[in-house]
Short mmCIF file of C-alpha atoms in Angstrom, two decimals:
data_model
loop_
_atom_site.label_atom_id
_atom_site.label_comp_id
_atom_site.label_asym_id
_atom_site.label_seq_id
_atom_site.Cartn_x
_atom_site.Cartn_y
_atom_site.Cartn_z
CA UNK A 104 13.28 -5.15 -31.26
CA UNK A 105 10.84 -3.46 -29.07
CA UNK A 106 7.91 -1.85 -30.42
CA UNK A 107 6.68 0.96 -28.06
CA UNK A 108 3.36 2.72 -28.13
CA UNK A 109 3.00 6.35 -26.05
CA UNK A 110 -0.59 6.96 -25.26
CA UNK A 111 -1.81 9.12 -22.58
CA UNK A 112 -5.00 10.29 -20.55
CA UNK A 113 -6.07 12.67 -22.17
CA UNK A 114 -4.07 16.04 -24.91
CA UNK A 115 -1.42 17.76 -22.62
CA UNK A 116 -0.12 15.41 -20.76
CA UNK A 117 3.00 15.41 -21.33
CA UNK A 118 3.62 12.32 -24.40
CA UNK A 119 5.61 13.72 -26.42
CA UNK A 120 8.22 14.81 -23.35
CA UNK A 121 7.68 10.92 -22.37
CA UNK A 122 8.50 10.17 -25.85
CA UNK A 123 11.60 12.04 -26.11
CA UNK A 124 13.21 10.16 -22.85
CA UNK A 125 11.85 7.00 -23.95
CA UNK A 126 14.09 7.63 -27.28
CA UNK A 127 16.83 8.74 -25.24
CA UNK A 128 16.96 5.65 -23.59
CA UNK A 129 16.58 2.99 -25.66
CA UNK A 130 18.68 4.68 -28.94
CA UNK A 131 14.95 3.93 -30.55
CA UNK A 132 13.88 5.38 -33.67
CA UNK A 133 10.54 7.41 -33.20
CA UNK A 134 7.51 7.67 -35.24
CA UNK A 135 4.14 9.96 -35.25
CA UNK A 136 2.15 8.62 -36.87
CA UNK A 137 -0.72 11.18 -37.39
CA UNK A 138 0.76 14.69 -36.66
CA UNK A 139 -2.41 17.59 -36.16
CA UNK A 140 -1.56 20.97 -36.27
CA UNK A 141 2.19 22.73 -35.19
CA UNK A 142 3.51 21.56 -38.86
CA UNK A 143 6.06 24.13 -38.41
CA UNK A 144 7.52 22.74 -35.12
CA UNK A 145 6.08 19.31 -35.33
CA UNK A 146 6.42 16.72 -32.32
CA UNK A 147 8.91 14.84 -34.49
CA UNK A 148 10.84 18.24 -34.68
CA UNK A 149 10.47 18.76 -30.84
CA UNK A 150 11.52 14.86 -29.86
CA UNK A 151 14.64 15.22 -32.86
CA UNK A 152 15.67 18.66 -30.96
CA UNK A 153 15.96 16.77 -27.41
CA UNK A 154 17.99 13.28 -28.44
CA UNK A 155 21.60 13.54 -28.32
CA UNK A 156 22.84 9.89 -29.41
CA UNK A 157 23.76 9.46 -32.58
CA UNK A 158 21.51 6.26 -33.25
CA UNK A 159 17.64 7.19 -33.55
CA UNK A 160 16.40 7.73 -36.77
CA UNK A 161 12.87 10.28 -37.05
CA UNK A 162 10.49 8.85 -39.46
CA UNK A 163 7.93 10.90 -41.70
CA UNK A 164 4.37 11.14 -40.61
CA UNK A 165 1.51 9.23 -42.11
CA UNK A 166 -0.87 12.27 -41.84
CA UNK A 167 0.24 15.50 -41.23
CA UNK A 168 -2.49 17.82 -40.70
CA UNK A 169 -2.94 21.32 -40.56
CA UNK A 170 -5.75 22.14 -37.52
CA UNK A 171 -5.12 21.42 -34.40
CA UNK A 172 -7.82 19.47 -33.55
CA UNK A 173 -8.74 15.63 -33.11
CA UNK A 174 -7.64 14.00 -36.54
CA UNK A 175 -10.86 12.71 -37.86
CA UNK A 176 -12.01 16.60 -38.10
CA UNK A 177 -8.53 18.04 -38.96
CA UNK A 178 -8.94 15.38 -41.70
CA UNK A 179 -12.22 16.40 -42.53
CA UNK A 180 -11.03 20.23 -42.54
CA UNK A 181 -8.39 19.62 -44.79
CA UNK A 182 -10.52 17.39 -47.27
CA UNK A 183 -9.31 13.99 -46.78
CA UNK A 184 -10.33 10.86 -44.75
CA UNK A 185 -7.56 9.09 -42.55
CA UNK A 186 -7.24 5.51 -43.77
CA UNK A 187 -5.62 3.60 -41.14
CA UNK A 188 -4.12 0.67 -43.86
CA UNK A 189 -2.06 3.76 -45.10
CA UNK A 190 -0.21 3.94 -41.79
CA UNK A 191 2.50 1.68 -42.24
CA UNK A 192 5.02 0.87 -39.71
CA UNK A 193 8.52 2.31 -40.96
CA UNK A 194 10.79 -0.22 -41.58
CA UNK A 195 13.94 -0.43 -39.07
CA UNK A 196 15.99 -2.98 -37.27
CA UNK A 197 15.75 -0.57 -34.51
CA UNK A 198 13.91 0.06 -31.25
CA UNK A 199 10.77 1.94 -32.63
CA UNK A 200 9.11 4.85 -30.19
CA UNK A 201 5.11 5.54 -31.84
CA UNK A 202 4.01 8.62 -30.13
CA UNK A 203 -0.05 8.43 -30.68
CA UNK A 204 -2.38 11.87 -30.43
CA UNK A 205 -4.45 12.49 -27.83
CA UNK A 206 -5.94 9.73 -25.42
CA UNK A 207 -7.02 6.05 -26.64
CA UNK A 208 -10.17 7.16 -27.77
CA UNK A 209 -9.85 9.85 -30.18
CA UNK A 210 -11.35 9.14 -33.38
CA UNK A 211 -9.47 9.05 -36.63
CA UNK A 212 -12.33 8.93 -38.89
CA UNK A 213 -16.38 7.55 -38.22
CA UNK A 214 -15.29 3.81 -37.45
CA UNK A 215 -11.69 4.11 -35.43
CA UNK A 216 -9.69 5.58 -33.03
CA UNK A 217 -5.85 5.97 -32.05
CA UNK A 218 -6.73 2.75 -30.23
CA UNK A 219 -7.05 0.84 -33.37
CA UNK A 220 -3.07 1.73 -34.02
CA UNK A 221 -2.28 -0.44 -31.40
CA UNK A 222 -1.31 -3.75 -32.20
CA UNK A 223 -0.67 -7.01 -29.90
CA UNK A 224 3.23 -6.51 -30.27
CA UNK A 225 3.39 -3.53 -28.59
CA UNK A 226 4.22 -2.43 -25.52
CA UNK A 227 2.47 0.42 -24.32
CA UNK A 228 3.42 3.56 -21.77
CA UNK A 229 0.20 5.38 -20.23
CA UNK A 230 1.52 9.05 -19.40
CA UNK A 231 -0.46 9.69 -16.24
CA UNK A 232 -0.57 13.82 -15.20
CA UNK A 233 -2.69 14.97 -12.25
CA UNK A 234 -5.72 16.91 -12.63
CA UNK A 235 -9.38 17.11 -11.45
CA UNK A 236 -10.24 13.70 -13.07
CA UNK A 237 -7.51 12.22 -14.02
CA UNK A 238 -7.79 9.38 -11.89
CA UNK A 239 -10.38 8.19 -13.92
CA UNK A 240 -9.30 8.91 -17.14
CA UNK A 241 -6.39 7.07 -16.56
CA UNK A 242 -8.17 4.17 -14.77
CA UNK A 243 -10.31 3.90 -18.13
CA UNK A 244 -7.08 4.45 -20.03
CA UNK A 245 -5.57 1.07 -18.41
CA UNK A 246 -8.67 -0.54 -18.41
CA UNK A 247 -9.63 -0.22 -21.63
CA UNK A 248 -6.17 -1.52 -22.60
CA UNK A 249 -6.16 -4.58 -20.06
CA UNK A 250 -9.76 -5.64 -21.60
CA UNK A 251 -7.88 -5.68 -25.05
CA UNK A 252 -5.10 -8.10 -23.75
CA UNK A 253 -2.31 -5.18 -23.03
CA UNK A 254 0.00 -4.76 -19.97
CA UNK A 255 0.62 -1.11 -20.08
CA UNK A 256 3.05 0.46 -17.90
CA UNK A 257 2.89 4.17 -16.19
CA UNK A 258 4.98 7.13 -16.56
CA UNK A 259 3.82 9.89 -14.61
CA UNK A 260 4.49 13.28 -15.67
CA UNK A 261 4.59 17.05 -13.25
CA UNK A 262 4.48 17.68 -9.67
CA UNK A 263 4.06 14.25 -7.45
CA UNK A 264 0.22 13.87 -6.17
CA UNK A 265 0.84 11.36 -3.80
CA UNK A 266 -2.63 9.96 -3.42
CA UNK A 267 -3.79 10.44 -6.58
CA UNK A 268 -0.44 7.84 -7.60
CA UNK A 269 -1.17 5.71 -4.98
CA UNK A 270 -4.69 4.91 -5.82
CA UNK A 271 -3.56 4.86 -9.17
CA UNK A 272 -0.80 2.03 -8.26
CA UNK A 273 -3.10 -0.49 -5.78
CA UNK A 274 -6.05 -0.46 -8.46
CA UNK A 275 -4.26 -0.98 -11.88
CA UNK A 276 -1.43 -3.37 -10.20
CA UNK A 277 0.81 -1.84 -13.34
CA UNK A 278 4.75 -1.16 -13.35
CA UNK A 279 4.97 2.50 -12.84
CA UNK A 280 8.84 3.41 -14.99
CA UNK A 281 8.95 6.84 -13.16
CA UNK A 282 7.86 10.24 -12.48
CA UNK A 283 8.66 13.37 -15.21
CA UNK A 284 9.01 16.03 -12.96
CA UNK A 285 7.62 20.20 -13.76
CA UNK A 286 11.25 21.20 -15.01
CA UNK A 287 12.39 24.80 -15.70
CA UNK A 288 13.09 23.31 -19.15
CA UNK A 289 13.67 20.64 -21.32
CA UNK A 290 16.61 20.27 -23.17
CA UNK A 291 18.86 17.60 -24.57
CA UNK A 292 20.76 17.55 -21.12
CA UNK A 293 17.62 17.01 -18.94
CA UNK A 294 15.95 14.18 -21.48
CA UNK A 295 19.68 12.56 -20.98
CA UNK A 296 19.11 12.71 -16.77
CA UNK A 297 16.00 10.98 -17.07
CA UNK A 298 16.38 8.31 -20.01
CA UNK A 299 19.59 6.73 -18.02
CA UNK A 300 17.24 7.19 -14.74
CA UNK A 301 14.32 4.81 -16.82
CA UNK A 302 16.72 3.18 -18.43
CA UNK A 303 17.00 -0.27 -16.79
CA UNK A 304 12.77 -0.43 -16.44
CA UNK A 305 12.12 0.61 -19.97
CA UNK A 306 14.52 -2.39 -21.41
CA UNK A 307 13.06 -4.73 -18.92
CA UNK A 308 9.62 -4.16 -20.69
#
């Protein structure tokens, strides 16, 4: 069974979208692990509300926070300390999605970061989006993971940059699954169109 980690360059760039089709296309189960702020309409709750096969299964998170913030000082706000041996891997003979929070880098408490939820089993998905620097926060994004023995694939996500990809593609030398395009929406429908369009690349991984 395939154990897939969703990381991206930075907040807002589209994971938990990424996430959703990944799901889709695999029949995975899918699992936040720390969840900061939106407890009302959690990512689980947004990812749940866009699969349409009858297989995945949504698992609980570990933390759920109440501040939207980075989770070492949501944590903090909300009187607790994130211990990273209480995140346990749910238990399923399934395909397991593990959407992460923010980039590779974001501290969970004063000695580790989302990074340190990564383990050497995984496979991990970069989501790429273009903006003023984001070619080198997501060349530090696969770096970082190549200098800790990973062979992350890309998914990038809103309107094509062409240059920005292409750089992006000759210096990293990773698989690039596919482009998320800026939809009018997203709905159960759309996250369909694009998981059988990944579909073959993601189970290759």
């Amino acid at each position: 069974m395939k154990r897939i980690f969703i990381t991206g360059i930075g907040t807002e760039v589209g994971k938990t979208i990424t996430s959703a089709v990944v799901v889709e296309a695999l029949q995975a189960d899918y699992f936040k692990p720390i969840q900061a702020g939106d407890l009302d309409f959690s990512d689980t709750d947004k990812v749940r509300r866009l699969i349409s096969n009858p297989k995945s299964h949504f698992h609980n998170n570990s933390y759920a926070l109440h501040t939207p913030m980075s989770p070492h000082a949501a944590a903090e706000i909300d009187g607790i300390t994130i211990d990273t041996d209480k995140i346990i891997l749910p238990q399923t003979d399934n395909n397991l999605v593990i959407e992460g929070a923010g980039g590779l880098l974001v501290p969970l408490n004063d000695n580790e970061t989302i990074l340190d939820l990564i383990t050497p089993d995984y496979k991990v998905i970069v989501v790429s989006r273009h903006y003023l620097g984001s070619i080198n926060h997501t060349l530090m994004t696969i770096n970082i993971l190549k200098n800790k023995g990973y062979n992350p694939a890309i998914i990038f996500n809103g309107e094509e940059h062409k240059t920005t990809e292409d750089i992006i593609k000759k210096m990293t030398g990773v698989k690039v699954i596919g482009r998320i395009n800026n939809e009018p929406y997203f709905d159960a429908m759309v996250i369909n169109e694009y998981a059988e369009l990944f579909k073959e690349t993601l189970e290759s991984l």
